[in-house]
PDB file of C-alpha atoms and ligand atoms in Angstrom:
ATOM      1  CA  UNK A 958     -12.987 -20.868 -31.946  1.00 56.00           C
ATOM      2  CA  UNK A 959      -9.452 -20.587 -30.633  1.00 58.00           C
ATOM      3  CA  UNK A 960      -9.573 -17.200 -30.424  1.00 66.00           C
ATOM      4  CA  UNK A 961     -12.689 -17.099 -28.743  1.00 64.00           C
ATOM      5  CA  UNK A 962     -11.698 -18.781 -26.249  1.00 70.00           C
ATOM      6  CA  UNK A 963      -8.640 -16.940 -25.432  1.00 64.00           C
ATOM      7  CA  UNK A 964     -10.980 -13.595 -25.170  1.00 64.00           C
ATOM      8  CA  UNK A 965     -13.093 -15.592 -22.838  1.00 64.00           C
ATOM      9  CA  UNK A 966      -9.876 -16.937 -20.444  1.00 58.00           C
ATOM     10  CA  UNK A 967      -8.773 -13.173 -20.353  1.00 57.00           C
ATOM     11  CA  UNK A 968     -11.490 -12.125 -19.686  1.00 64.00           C
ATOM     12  CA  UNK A 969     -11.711 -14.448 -16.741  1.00 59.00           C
ATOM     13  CA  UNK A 970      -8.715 -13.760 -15.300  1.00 61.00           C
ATOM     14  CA  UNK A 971      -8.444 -10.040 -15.766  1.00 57.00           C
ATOM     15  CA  UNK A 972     -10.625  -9.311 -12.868  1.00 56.00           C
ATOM     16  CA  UNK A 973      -8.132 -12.083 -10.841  1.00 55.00           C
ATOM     17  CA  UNK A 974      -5.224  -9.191 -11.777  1.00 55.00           C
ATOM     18  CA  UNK A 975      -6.958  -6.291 -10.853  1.00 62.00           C
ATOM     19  CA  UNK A 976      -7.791  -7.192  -7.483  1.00 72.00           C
ATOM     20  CA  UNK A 977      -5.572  -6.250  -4.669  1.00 80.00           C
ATOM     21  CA  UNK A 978      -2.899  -8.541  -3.454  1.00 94.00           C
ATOM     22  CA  UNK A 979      -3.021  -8.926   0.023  1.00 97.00           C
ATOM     23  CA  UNK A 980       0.128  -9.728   2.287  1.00 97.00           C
ATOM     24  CA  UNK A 981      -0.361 -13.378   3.802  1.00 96.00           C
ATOM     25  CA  UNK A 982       1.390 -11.988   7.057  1.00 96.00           C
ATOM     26  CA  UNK A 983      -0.202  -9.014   8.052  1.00 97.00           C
ATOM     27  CA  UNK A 984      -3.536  -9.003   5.871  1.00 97.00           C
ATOM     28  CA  UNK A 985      -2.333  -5.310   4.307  1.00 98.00           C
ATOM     29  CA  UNK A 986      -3.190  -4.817   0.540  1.00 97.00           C
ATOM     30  CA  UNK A 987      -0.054  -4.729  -0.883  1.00 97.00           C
ATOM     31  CA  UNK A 988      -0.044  -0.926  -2.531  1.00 97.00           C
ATOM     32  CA  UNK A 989       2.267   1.768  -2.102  1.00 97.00           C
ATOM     33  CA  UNK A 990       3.319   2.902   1.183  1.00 97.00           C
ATOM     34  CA  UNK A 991       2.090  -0.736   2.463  1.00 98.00           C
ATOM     35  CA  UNK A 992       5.365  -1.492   3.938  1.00 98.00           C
ATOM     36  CA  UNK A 993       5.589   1.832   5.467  1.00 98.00           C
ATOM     37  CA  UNK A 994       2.530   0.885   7.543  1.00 98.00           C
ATOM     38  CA  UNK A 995       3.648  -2.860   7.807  1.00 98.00           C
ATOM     39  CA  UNK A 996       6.756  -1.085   9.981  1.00 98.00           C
ATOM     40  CA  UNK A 997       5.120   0.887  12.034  1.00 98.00           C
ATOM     41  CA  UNK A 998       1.331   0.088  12.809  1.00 98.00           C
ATOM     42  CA  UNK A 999       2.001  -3.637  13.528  1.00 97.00           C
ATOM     43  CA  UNK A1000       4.209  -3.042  16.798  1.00 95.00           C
ATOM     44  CA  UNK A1001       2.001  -2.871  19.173  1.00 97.00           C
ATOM     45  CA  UNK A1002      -1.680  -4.125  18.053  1.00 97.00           C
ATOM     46  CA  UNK A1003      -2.428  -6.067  15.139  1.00 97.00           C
ATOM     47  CA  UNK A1004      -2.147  -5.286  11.783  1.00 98.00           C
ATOM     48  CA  UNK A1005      -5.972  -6.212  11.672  1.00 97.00           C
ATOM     49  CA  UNK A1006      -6.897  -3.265  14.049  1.00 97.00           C
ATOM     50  CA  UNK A1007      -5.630  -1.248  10.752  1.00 97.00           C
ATOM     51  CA  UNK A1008      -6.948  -3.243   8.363  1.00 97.00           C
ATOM     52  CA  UNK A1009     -11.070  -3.463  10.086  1.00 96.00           C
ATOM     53  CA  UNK A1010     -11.212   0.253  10.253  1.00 96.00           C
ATOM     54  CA  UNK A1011     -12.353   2.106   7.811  1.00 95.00           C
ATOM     55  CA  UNK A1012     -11.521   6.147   8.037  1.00 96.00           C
ATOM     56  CA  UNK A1013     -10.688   9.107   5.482  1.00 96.00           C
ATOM     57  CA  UNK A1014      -7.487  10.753   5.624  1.00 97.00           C
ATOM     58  CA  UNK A1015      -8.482  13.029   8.263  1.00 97.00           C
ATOM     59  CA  UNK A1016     -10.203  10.362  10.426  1.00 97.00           C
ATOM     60  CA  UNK A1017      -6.358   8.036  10.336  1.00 98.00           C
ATOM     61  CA  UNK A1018      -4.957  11.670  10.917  1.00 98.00           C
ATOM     62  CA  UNK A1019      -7.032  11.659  14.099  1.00 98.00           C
ATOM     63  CA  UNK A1020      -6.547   8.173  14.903  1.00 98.00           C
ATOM     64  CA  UNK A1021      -2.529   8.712  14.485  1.00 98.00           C
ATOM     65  CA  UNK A1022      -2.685  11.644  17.024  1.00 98.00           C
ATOM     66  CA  UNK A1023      -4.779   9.757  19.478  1.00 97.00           C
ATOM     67  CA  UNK A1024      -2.241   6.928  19.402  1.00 98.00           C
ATOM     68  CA  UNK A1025       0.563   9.804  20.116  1.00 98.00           C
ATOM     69  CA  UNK A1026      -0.812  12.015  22.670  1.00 97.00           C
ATOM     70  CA  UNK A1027      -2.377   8.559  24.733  1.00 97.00           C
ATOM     71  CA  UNK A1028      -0.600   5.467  23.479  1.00 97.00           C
ATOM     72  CA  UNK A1029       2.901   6.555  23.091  1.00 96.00           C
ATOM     73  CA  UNK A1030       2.856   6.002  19.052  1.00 98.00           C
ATOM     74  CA  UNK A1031       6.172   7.892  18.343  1.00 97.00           C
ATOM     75  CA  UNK A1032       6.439  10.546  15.962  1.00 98.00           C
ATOM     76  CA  UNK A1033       7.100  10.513  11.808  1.00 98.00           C
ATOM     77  CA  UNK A1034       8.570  12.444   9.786  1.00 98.00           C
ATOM     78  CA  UNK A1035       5.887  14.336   7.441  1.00 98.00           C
ATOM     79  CA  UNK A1036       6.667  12.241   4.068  1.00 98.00           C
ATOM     80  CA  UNK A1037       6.449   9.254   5.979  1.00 98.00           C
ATOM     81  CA  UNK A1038       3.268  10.042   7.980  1.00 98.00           C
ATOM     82  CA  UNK A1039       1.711  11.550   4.411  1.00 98.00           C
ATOM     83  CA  UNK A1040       2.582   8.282   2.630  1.00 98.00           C
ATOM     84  CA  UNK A1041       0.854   5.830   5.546  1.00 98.00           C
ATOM     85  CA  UNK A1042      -2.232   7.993   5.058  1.00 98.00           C
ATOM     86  CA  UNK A1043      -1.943   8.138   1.189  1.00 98.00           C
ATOM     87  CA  UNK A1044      -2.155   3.978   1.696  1.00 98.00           C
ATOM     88  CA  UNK A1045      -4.301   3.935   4.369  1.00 98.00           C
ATOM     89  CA  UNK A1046      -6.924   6.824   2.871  1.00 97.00           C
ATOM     90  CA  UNK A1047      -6.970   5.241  -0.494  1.00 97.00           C
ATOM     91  CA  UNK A1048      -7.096   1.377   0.726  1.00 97.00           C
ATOM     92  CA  UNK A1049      -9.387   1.339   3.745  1.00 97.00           C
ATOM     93  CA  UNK A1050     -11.365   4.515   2.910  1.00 96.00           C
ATOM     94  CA  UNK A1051     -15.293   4.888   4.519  1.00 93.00           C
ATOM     95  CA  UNK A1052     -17.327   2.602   3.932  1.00 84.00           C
ATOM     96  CA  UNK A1053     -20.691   3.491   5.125  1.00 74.00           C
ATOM     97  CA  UNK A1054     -22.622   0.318   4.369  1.00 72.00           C
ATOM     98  CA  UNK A1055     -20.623  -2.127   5.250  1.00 70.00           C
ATOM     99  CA  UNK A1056     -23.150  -2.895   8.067  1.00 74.00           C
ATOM    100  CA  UNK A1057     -25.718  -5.931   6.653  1.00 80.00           C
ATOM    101  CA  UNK A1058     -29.348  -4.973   6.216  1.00 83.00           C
ATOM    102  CA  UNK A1059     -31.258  -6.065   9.496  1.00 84.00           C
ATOM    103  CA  UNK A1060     -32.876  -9.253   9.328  1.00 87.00           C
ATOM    104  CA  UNK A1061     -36.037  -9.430   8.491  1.00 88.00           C
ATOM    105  CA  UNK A1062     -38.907 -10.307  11.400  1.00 87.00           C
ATOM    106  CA  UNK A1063     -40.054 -13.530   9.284  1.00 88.00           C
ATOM    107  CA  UNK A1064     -36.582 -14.640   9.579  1.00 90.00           C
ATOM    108  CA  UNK A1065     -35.869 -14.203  13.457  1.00 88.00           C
ATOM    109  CA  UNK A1066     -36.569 -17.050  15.945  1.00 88.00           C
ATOM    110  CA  UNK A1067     -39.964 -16.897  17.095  1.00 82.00           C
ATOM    111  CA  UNK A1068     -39.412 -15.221  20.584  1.00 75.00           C
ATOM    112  CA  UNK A1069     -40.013 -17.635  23.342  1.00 73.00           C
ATOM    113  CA  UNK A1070     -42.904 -16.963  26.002  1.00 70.00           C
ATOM    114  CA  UNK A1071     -41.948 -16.353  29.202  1.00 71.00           C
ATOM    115  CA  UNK A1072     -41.475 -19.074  32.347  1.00 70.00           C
TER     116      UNK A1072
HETATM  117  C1  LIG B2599       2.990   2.548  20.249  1.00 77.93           C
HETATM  118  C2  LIG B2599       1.950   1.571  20.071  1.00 77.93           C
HETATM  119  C3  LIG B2599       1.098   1.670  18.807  1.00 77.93           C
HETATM  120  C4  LIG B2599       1.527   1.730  17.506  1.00 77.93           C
HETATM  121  C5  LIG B2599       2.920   1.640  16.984  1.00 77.93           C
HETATM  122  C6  LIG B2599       0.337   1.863  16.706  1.00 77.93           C
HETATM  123  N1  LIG B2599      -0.773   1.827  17.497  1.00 77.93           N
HETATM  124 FE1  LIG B2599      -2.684   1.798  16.861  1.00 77.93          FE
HETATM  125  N2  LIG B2599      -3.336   1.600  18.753  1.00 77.93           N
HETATM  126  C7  LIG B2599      -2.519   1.493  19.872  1.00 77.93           C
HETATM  127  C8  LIG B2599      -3.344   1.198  21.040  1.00 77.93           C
HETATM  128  C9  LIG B2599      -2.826   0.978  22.451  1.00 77.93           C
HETATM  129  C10 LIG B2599      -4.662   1.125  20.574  1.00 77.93           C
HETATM  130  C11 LIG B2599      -5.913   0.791  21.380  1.00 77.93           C
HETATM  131  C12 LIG B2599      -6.090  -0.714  21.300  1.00 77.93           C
HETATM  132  C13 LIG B2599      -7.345  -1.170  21.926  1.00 77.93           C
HETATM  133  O1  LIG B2599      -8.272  -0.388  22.071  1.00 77.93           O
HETATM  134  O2  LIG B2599      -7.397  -2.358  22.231  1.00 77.93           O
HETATM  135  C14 LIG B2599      -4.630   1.374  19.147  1.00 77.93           C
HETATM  136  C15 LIG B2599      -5.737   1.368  18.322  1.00 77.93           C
HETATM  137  C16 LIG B2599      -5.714   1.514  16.968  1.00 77.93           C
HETATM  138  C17 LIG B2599      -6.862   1.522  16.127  1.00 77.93           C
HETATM  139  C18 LIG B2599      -8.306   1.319  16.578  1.00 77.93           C
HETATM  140  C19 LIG B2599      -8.850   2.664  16.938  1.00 77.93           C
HETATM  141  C20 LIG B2599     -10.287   2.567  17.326  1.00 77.93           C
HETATM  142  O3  LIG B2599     -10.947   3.603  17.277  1.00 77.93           O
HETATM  143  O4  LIG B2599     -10.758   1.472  17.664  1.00 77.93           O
HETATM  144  C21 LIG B2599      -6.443   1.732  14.859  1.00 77.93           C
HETATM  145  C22 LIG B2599      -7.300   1.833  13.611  1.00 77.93           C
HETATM  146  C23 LIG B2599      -5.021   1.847  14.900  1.00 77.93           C
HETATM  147  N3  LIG B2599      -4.612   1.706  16.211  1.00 77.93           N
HETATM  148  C24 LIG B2599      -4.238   2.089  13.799  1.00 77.93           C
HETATM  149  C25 LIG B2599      -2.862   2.211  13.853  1.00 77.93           C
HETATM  150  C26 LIG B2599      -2.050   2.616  12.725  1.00 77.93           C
HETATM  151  C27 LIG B2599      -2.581   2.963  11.347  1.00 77.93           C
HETATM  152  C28 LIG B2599      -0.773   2.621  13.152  1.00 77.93           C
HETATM  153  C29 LIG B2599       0.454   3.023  12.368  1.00 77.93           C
HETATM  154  C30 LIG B2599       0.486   4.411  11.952  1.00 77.93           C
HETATM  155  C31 LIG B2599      -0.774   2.209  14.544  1.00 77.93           C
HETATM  156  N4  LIG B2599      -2.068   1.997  14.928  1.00 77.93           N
HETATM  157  C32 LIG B2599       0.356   2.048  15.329  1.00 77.93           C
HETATM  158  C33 LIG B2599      -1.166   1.615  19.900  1.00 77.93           C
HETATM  159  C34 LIG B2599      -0.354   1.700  18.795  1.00 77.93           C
END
């Protein structure tokens, strides 16, 4: 009984363990490189204008250059660009359905006649 019961707690609070911390200040998932990003993306917007977007590697690349050539973003050295888009890549990667299903027609207020 008592050791059921321990398998069943663990079990519980495994899935509590595995899933990303997240810093109270900025919203970042704390995972390597986050403090990297937590220095340099939070300056001038936002860290949640990092963390809503959702982008592969190349796609932050892009975003990174747009900010240079048009928003005067400064310039990093390589290791320290490659690590923000390790972190960024790996924690906000695509997601292509994040939008909601549309609602359905039954559900949607009955559309009002016309004046
Ligand atoms: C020098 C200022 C500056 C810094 C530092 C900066 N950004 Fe930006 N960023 C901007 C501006 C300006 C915008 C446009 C904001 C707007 O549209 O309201 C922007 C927009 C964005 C967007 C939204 C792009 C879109 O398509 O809507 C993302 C994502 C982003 N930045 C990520 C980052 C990341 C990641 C970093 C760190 C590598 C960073 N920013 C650092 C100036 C900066």
């Amino acid at each position: 009984m008592m050791r059921l019961s321990v398998a069943v707690l663990l079990s519980l609070a495994l899935p509590l363990c595995l899933a990303a911390e997240v810093d109270t200040d900025t919203g970042l998932i704390k995972a390597p490189g986050w403090e990297t990003v937590r220095a340099h993306c939070g300056g001038c917007h936002s860290h949640a204008l990092v963390t809503q977007q959702r982008a592969d590697r190349q796609s932050w690349l892009d975003a990174i250059r747009w900010m240079q050539q048009t928003q005067n973003l400064w310039q990093f050295p390589a290791d320290v660009e490659a690590q923000m888009l390790d972190y960024l890549a790996s924690n906000y990667p695509p997601q292509p359905n994040r939008r909601r299903a549309p609602i359905p027609a039954s559900l949607m207020p009955r559309a009002s006649a016309p004046d």
